[in-house]
Every structure is written in C-alpha cells, then in structure tokens.
mmCIF file of C-alpha atoms in Angstrom:
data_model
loop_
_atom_site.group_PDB
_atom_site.id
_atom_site.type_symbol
_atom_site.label_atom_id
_atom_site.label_comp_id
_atom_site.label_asym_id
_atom_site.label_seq_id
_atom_site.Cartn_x
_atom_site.Cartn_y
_atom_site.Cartn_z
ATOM 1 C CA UNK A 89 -59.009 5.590 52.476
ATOM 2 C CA UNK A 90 -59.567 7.931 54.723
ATOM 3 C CA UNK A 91 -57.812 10.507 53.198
ATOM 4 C CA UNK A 92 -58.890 10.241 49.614
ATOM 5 C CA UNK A 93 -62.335 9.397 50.483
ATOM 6 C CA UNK A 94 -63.610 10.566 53.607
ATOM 7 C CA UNK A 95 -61.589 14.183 53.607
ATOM 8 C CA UNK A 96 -59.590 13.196 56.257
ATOM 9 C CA UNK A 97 -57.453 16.481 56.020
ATOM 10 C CA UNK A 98 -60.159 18.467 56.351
ATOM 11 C CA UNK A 99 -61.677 17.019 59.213
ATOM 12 C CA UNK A 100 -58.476 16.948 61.179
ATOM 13 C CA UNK A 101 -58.287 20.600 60.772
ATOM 14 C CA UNK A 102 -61.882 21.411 61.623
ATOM 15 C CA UNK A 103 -62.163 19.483 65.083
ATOM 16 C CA UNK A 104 -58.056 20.908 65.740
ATOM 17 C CA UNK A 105 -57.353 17.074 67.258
ATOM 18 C CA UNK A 106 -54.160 17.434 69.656
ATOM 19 C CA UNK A 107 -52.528 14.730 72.183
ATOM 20 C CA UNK A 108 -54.382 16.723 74.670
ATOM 21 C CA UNK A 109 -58.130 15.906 72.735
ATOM 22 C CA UNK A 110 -60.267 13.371 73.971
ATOM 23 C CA UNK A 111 -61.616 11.605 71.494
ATOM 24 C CA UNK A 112 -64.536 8.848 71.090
ATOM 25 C CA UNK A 113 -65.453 6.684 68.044
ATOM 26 C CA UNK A 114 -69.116 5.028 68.263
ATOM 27 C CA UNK A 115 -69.306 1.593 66.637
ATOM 28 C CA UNK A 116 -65.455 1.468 65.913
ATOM 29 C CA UNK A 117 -65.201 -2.202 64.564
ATOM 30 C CA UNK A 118 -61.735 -2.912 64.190
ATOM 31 C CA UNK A 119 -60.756 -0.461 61.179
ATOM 32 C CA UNK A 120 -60.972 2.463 63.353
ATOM 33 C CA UNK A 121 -59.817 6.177 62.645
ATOM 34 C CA UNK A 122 -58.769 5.972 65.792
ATOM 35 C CA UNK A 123 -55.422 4.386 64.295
ATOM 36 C CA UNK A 124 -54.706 7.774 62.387
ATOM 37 C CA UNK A 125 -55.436 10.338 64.907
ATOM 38 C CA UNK A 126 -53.947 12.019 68.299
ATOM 39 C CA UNK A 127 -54.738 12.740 71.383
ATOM 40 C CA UNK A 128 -56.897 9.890 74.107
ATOM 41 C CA UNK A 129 -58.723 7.155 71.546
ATOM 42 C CA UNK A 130 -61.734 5.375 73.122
ATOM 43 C CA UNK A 131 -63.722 2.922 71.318
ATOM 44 C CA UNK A 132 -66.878 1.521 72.160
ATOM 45 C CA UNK A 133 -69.112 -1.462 70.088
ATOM 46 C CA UNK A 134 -71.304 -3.842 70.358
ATOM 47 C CA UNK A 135 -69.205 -6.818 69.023
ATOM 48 C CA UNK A 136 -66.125 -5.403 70.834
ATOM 49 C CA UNK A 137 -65.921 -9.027 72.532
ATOM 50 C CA UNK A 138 -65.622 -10.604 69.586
ATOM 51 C CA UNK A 139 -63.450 -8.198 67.606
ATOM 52 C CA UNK A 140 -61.020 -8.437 70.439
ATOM 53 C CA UNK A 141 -60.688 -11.964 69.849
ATOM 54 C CA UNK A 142 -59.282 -11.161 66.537
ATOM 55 C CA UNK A 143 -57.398 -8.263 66.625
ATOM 56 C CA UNK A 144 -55.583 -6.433 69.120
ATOM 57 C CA UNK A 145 -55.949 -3.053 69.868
ATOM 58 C CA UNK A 146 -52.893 -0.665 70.299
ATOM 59 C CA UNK A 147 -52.839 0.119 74.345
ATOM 60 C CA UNK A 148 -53.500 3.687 73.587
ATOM 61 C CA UNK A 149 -57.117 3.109 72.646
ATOM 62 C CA UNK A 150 -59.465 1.623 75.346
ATOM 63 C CA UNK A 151 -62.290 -0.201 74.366
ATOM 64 C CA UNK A 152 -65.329 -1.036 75.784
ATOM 65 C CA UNK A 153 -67.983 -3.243 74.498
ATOM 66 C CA UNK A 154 -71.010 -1.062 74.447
ATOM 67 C CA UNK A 155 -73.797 0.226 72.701
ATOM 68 C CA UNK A 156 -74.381 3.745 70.692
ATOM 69 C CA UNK A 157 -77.871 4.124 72.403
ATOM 70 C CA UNK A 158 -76.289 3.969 75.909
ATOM 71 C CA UNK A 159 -72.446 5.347 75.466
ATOM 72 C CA UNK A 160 -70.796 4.460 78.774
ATOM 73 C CA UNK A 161 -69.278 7.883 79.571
ATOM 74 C CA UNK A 162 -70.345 11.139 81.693
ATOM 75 C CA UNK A 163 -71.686 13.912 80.251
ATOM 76 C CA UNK A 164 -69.378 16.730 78.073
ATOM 77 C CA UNK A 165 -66.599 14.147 78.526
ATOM 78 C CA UNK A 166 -65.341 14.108 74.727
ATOM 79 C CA UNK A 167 -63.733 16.667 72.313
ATOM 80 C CA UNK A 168 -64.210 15.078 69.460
ATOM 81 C CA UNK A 169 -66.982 11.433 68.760
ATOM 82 C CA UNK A 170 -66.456 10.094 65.336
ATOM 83 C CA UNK A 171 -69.830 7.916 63.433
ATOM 84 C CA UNK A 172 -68.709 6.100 60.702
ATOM 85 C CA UNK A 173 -71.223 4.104 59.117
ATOM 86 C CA UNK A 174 -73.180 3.195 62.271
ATOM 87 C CA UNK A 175 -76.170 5.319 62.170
ATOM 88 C CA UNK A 176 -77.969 2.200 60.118
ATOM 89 C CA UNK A 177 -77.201 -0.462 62.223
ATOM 90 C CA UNK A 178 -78.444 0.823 65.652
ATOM 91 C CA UNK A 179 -81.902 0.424 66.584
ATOM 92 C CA UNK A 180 -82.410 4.068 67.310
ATOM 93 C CA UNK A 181 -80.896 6.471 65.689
ATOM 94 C CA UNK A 182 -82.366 9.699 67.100
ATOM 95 C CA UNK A 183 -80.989 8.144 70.504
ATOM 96 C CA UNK A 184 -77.547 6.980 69.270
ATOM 97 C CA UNK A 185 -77.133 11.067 68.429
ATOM 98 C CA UNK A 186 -78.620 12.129 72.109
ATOM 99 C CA UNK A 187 -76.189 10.272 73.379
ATOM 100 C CA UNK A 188 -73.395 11.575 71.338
ATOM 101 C CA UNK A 189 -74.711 15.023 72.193
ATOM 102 C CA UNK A 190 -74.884 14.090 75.817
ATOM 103 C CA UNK A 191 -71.287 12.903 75.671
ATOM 104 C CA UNK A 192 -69.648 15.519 73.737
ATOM 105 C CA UNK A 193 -68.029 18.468 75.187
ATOM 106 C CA UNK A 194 -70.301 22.483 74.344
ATOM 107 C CA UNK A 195 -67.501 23.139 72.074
ATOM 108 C CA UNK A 196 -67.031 19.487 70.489
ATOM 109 C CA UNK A 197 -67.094 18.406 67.047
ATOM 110 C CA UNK A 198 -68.902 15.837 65.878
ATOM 111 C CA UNK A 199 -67.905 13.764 62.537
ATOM 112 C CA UNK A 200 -70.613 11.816 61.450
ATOM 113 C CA UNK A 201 -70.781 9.002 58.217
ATOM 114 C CA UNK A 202 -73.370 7.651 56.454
ATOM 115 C CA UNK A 203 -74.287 5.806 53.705
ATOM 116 C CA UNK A 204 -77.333 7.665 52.096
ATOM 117 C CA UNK A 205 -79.496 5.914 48.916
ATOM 118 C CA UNK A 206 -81.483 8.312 46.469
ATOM 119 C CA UNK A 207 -84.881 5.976 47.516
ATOM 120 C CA UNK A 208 -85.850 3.465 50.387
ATOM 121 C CA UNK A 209 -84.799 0.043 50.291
ATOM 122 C CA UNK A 210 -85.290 -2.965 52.550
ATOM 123 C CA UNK A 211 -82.082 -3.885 54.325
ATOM 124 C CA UNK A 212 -80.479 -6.854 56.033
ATOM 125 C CA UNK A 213 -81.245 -7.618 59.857
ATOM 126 C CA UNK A 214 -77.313 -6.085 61.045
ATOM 127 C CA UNK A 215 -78.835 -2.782 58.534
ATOM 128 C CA UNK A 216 -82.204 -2.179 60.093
ATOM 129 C CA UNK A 217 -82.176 1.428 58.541
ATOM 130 C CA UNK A 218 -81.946 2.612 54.713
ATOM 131 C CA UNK A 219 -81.701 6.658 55.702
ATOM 132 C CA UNK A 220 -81.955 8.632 52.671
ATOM 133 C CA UNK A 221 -80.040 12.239 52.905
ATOM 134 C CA UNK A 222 -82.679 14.101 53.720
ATOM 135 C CA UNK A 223 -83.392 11.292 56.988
ATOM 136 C CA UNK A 224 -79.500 12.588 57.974
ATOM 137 C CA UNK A 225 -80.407 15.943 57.952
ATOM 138 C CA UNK A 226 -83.588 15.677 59.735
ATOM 139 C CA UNK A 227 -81.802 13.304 62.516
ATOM 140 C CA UNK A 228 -79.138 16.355 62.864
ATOM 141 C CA UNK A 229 -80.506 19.117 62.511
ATOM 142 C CA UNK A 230 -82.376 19.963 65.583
ATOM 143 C CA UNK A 231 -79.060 19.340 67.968
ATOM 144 C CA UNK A 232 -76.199 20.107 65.531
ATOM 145 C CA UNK A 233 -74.635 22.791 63.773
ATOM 146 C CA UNK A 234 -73.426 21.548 60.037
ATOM 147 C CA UNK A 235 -69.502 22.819 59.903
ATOM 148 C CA UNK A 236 -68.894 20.875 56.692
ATOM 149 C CA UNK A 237 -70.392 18.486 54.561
ATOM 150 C CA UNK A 238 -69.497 16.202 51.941
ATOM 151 C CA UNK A 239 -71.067 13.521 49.609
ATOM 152 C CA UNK A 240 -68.164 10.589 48.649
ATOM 153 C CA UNK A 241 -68.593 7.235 46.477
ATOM 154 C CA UNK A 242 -69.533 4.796 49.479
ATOM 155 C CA UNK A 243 -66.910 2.459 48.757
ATOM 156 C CA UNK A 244 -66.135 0.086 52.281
ATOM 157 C CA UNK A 245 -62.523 -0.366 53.503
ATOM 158 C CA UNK A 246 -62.566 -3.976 52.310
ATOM 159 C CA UNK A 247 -63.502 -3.107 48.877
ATOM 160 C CA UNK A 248 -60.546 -0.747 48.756
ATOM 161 C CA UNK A 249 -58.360 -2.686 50.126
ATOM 162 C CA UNK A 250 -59.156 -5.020 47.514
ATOM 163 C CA UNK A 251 -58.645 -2.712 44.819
ATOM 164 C CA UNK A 252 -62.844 -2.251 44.106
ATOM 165 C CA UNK A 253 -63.238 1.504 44.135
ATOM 166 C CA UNK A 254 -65.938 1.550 41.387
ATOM 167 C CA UNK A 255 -69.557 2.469 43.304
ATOM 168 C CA UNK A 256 -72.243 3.620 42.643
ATOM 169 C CA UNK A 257 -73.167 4.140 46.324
ATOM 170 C CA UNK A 258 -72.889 7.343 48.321
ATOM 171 C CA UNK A 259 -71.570 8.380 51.900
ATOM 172 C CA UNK A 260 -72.269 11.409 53.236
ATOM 173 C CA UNK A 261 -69.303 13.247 55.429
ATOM 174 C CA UNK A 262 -70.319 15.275 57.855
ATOM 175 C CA UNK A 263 -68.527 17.757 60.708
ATOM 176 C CA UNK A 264 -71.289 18.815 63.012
ATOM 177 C CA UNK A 265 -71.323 21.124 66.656
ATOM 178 C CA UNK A 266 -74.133 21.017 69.572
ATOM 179 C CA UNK A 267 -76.610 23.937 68.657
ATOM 180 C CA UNK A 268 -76.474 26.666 71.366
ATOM 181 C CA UNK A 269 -79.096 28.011 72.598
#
C-alpha cells in the first residue's frame, strides 16, 4: 500500500532513512510504516493502551501512549516524524505540527498525510477536522519547506486489504523540512 499508493520509494530516498536514523511516527495505530523502514522506530498514540492489547509490537519499535499536541520527546531529537492521516483527528492541528517541528532534528524530514476534500464537510467526533488542501498548505507553510508533494486516491489500509481500491477520495503526500531562517 504503501508503495503503490503513498510513493513509498520516493520518500525513502528523500529523508535517506539508515539504521543509524531516528525515526518517529505521530498517531501510529497499529498499521505503522514503521514496519517497513530502518533505523530506531518510535511510536506514539493516543489509544496505544488499547492497541497494545491487540497487537504486539516488534521490540524494535517503542511505543508510548501519547498525544500529537504534546510529543513526549526533547527537542531536535528525530531525523525523520512520519503523519499519516492524523492531522484530522487531533484537536489542534497547528500544535500537533509545532510539536513535530519542535521534535525534529534542523535537517529532518518531515512526511506528512492527509486526507483533503474539494469542499467542507461535517465529520464524525474521532474526525473533528475536514481540511481542504489549501487548509494543509496554510498549516505548513509558515514552518516547512515542501520537498515533494503528491495527491493519491485516499483509499485506507483496510479497504485495500480487502480488495476496495475504487475512491473517489484524495490523500495528499507530502515530504516537508523546518524553514531556516
């Protein structure tokens, strides 16, 4: 999924993940990238209780029940923080991305995911947002750098596990850096 949907490839080039990378993934769930990558996996979320009851993690990713707005590491500690489709379900965005900001390394990359609609909608309680593409790009742009971007059918890992890939749903893929000043 990754690979054919969320350029995968690309991304693995552009943040040049090794063993030696330190790498974070905000709201992880339990379908993390953090399965298909290198280097020292940490995963934080707020229903990391519960999805430990259920699954268990290999013992080369920690996890830490946690929340985007307050990410539970020191400053310019990560080489890499990964967003998939997290951005709507926090209660503030613009602080989820301080925090990345805070937590990523000068020279980090940050890979961001979201599912963008062409006009507002109202949402379910556990999707308090509906951020159109231009919302993204306002949210990023003041702090990040856009390396690459990409638009992909928003599909869910479920549904293509399932065999569902039709959609008429998008995703936006981002690769972003802090702005220097």
């Amino acid at each position: 999924y990754w690979k054919r949907y969320r350029h995968f490839d690309e991304i693995n080039t552009l943040c040049k993940i090794t063993d030696d990378s330190t790498v974070l993934d905000v709201g992880c769930g339990q379908s993390t990238v953090l399965h298909f990558i290198k280097g020292r996996r940490y995963g934080i979320d707020p229903l990391m209780d519960e999805y430990c009851k259920l699954y268990q993690y290999p013992q080369e990713i920690v996890t830490r029940k946690a929340d985007g707005e307050y990410i539970p590491f020191p400053d310019n500690y990560f080489d890499v923080v990964f967003c998939t489709n997290v951005l709507d379900h926090v209660s503030k965005p613009r602080k989820t991305l301080n925090e990345i900001c805070r937590t990523l390394k000068n020279d980090g990359k940050f890979v961001l995911t979201v599912q963008v609609f062409p006009r507002k909608v109202k949402r379910t309680y556990s999707h308090p947002h509906c951020l159109l593409e231009k919302d993204v790009y306002n949210l990023v742009k003041k702090r990040f750098k856009i390396i690459m971007t990409h638009k992909s059918p928003w599909i869910g890992l479920r549904n293509y596990v399932r065999g569902e890939t039709d959609s008429d749903d998008t995703e936006l893929i981002m690769v972003l850096e802090i702005k220097t000043k």
